[in-house]
Amino acid sequence: MSTNDNINDLESVLFNEDEINSRLDELSECISKQYGKSKLTIVSIMNGSLMLTAGLISRLRIAFDLRCLNVESYYGETKSKGDVFINSKKMPDLSGRSVLIVDDIFDTGKTLKEVIKRINSECNPLEVSCFTLLKKKKQRQVNIAPDFVGFEVEDSFLVGYGLDYQGRYRNLSVIGNLKKEVIANPST
Ligand code: IMP
Ligand code: MG
């Protein structure tokens, strides 16, 4: 496992690099099979799915087009406040395309719900599916769920492999929980 300068801020590691990589091998195989005959556009939700998108697309064996959407979901310390902003005035034209939305984690589901709504109402896609690396086990108010999920996790705040705490820890090659004292006293 490679090390990162801030890995010492983790209380525990839930998924190490090998576990993430082998799950991505499986899921990218599955996605390559499912979309082999489609006109696929991957819509990557930035910034959280940066690492995941790179990991996924480098494994795909099929043709696809890539679009990125910059989406902010407002977080208090470590909980979603439920407001979702898509920072894109003009959405892409996805006429006749099969769309796979890629995001880091499915928490309240409000981000994916909003992105699906905007894509369906403004982009004219043929079909829309979603892939998240993580899905928290919890009750939700939304009536959608990702079609492809890397790992189901307990409902706790996670960082690494794209997931951040106040902008940090996205570069960790593992996924884990932060130490409580780091959340109480974040360093710069
Ligand atoms: P949702 O809209 O509540 O499903 O949350 C979506 C966004 O919140 C994700 O794309 C993440 O950026 C962020 N998020 C949710 N849970 C976590 C977490 O445990 N750690 C870091 N970011 C999170
Ligand atoms: Mg995100």
Coordinates of C-alpha atoms and ligand atoms in Angstrom, one line a residue:
M1 CA 0.0 0.0 0.0
S2 CA 1.3 3.4 -0.8
T3 CA 1.5 6.0 1.9
N4 CA 0.2 9.6 1.9
D5 CA 1.3 12.4 4.2
N6 CA -2.0 12.6 6.0
I7 CA -2.9 8.9 6.4
N8 CA -2.0 9.2 10.1
D9 CA -5.2 11.3 10.5
L10 CA -7.3 8.2 9.9
E11 CA -8.8 6.3 12.8
S12 CA -9.3 3.2 10.7
V13 CA -9.0 2.1 7.1
L14 CA -12.2 0.6 5.6
F15 CA -10.9 -0.2 2.2
N16 CA -7.3 -0.4 1.1
E17 CA -5.9 0.2 -2.3
D18 CA -6.0 -3.4 -3.3
E19 CA -9.6 -3.8 -2.3
I20 CA -10.7 -0.7 -4.2
N21 CA -8.7 -1.8 -7.2
S22 CA -10.2 -5.3 -7.4
R23 CA -13.7 -4.0 -6.9
L24 CA -13.1 -1.5 -9.8
D25 CA -11.8 -4.4 -11.9
E26 CA -15.1 -6.2 -11.3
L27 CA -17.4 -3.3 -11.9
S28 CA -15.6 -1.9 -14.9
E29 CA -15.9 -5.4 -16.5
C30 CA -19.6 -5.4 -15.8
I31 CA -20.0 -1.8 -17.2
S32 CA -17.9 -2.7 -20.3
K33 CA -20.3 -5.7 -21.0
Q34 CA -23.5 -3.7 -20.3
Y35 CA -22.6 -0.7 -22.5
G36 CA -20.6 -2.5 -25.2
K37 CA -23.2 -1.8 -27.8
S38 CA -24.4 1.6 -26.5
K39 CA -23.4 5.2 -27.2
L40 CA -22.1 5.8 -23.7
T41 CA -21.5 9.1 -22.0
I42 CA -20.0 9.1 -18.5
V43 CA -21.0 12.1 -16.5
S44 CA -18.5 12.5 -13.7
I45 CA -19.6 14.5 -10.6
M46 CA -16.7 16.8 -9.6
N47 CA -14.7 17.0 -7.4
G48 CA -15.6 13.9 -5.4
S49 CA -15.5 11.4 -8.2
L50 CA -12.2 12.5 -9.7
M51 CA -10.2 9.5 -8.4
L52 CA -13.1 7.1 -9.1
T53 CA -13.6 8.3 -12.6
A54 CA -9.9 8.0 -13.4
G55 CA -10.0 4.5 -11.9
L56 CA -13.1 3.5 -13.9
I57 CA -12.3 4.9 -17.3
S58 CA -8.7 3.5 -17.3
R59 CA -10.3 0.1 -17.0
L60 CA -13.1 0.3 -19.6
R61 CA -12.6 -1.6 -22.8
I62 CA -15.4 0.2 -24.7
A63 CA -15.9 3.6 -26.5
F64 CA -17.3 6.4 -24.4
D65 CA -17.5 10.1 -24.1
L66 CA -16.7 11.9 -20.8
R67 CA -18.4 15.0 -19.4
C68 CA -17.8 16.5 -16.0
L69 CA -20.4 18.4 -13.9
N70 CA -19.3 20.6 -11.0
V71 CA -21.7 19.9 -8.2
E72 CA -21.6 21.3 -4.7
S73 CA -23.7 19.8 -1.9
Y74 CA -23.5 21.9 1.2
Y75 CA -22.0 20.3 4.2
G76 CA -22.0 21.4 7.8
E77 CA -19.1 19.8 9.5
T78 CA -19.6 16.2 8.4
K79 CA -23.4 16.1 7.5
S80 CA -25.2 17.2 4.3
K81 CA -27.4 20.2 4.7
G82 CA -29.3 19.0 1.7
D83 CA -28.8 21.9 -0.7
V84 CA -27.4 20.9 -4.1
F85 CA -26.0 23.3 -6.7
I86 CA -25.0 22.3 -10.2
N87 CA -22.5 24.9 -11.4
S88 CA -23.2 24.6 -15.0
K89 CA -25.2 27.1 -17.0
K90 CA -25.4 25.0 -20.1
M91 CA -25.9 21.3 -19.7
P92 CA -24.5 19.0 -22.4
D93 CA -26.7 17.7 -25.3
L94 CA -27.0 13.9 -24.6
S95 CA -29.5 13.1 -27.3
G96 CA -29.6 9.4 -28.0
R97 CA -26.8 8.6 -25.5
S98 CA -26.8 6.2 -22.6
V99 CA -25.7 8.1 -19.6
L100 CA -23.8 6.7 -16.6
I101 CA -23.5 9.2 -13.8
V102 CA -20.4 8.6 -11.6
D103 CA -20.2 9.9 -8.0
D104 CA -18.1 9.1 -5.0
I105 CA -20.8 8.3 -2.5
F106 CA -24.6 7.9 -2.2
D107 CA -25.5 9.5 1.1
T108 CA -28.9 11.3 1.3
G109 CA -29.2 10.8 -2.4
K110 CA -30.1 14.4 -3.0
T111 CA -27.1 15.1 -5.3
L112 CA -27.9 12.2 -7.7
K113 CA -31.6 13.0 -7.6
E114 CA -30.9 16.6 -8.7
V115 CA -28.4 15.6 -11.3
I116 CA -30.7 13.0 -12.8
K117 CA -33.6 15.5 -12.9
R118 CA -31.4 18.1 -14.7
I119 CA -30.1 15.6 -17.2
N120 CA -33.6 14.2 -18.0
S121 CA -35.2 17.6 -18.3
E122 CA -32.4 19.4 -20.2
C123 CA -30.2 16.9 -22.0
N124 CA -32.6 14.5 -23.8
P125 CA -30.7 11.2 -22.9
L126 CA -31.8 7.8 -24.1
E127 CA -31.4 6.4 -20.6
V128 CA -29.7 7.3 -17.3
S129 CA -28.0 5.0 -14.8
C130 CA -25.7 5.8 -11.8
F131 CA -22.5 4.3 -10.3
T132 CA -21.3 5.3 -6.9
L133 CA -18.2 3.8 -5.2
L134 CA -19.9 3.8 -1.8
K135 CA -23.5 3.7 -0.6
K136 CA -24.3 4.4 3.0
K137 CA -26.8 2.1 4.7
K138 CA -29.5 4.5 5.9
Q139 CA -33.1 5.5 5.4
R140 CA -33.6 8.1 2.6
Q141 CA -36.3 10.3 1.4
V142 CA -35.4 10.0 -2.3
N143 CA -36.8 7.3 -4.5
I144 CA -33.7 6.6 -6.5
A145 CA -30.7 4.3 -5.9
P146 CA -27.4 3.8 -7.8
D147 CA -27.4 0.9 -10.3
F148 CA -23.8 0.0 -9.7
V149 CA -22.3 0.2 -6.2
G150 CA -18.7 -0.5 -5.1
F151 CA -19.3 -1.0 -1.4
E152 CA -22.1 -0.6 1.1
V153 CA -20.9 1.2 4.2
E154 CA -22.3 2.1 7.6
D155 CA -23.5 5.6 8.0
S156 CA -20.4 7.4 9.1
F157 CA -18.2 10.2 7.7
L158 CA -15.5 8.9 5.3
V159 CA -12.5 10.4 3.5
G160 CA -10.0 9.3 0.9
Y161 CA -10.1 8.2 -2.8
G162 CA -11.8 11.5 -3.7
L163 CA -13.8 12.0 -0.6
D164 CA -12.8 15.1 1.3
Y165 CA -13.1 16.8 4.7
Q166 CA -13.0 20.5 4.2
G167 CA -11.1 20.0 0.9
R168 CA -8.5 17.6 2.3
Y169 CA -7.8 13.9 2.1
R170 CA -9.0 13.4 -1.5
N171 CA -5.6 12.1 -2.4
L172 CA -5.6 9.2 0.0
S173 CA -5.4 5.9 -1.9
V174 CA -7.5 4.3 0.9
I175 CA -10.9 5.0 2.3
G176 CA -11.3 5.5 6.1
N177 CA -12.7 7.3 9.1
L178 CA -11.0 10.4 10.4
K179 CA -9.9 10.5 14.0
K180 CA -12.3 12.5 16.2
E181 CA -9.6 15.0 17.2
V182 CA -8.9 15.8 13.6
I183 CA -12.5 16.8 13.0
A184 CA -12.5 18.8 16.2
N185 CA -9.1 20.5 15.4
P186 CA -8.4 20.4 11.6
S187 CA -4.9 21.3 10.7
T188 CA -4.4 23.6 7.6
Ligands
IMP1 P1 -25.8 13.2 -1.0 O1 -26.4 14.3 -1.8 O2 -26.2 13.4 0.5 O3 -26.1 11.8 -1.5 O4 -24.3 13.4 -0.9 C1 -23.5 13.5 -1.9 C2 -22.2 14.2 -1.7 O5 -21.9 14.6 -0.3 C3 -21.2 13.3 -2.1 O6 -21.0 13.4 -3.5 C4 -20.0 13.7 -1.3 O7 -19.3 14.7 -2.0 C5 -20.6 14.3 -0.1 N1 -20.5 13.3 1.0 C6 -21.5 12.5 1.5 N2 -21.1 11.6 2.4 C7 -19.8 11.9 2.6 C8 -18.7 11.4 3.4 O8 -18.9 10.5 4.3 N3 -17.5 11.9 3.3 C9 -17.2 12.9 2.4 N4 -18.1 13.4 1.6 C10 -19.4 13.0 1.7
MG2 MG -19.5 14.9 -4.2

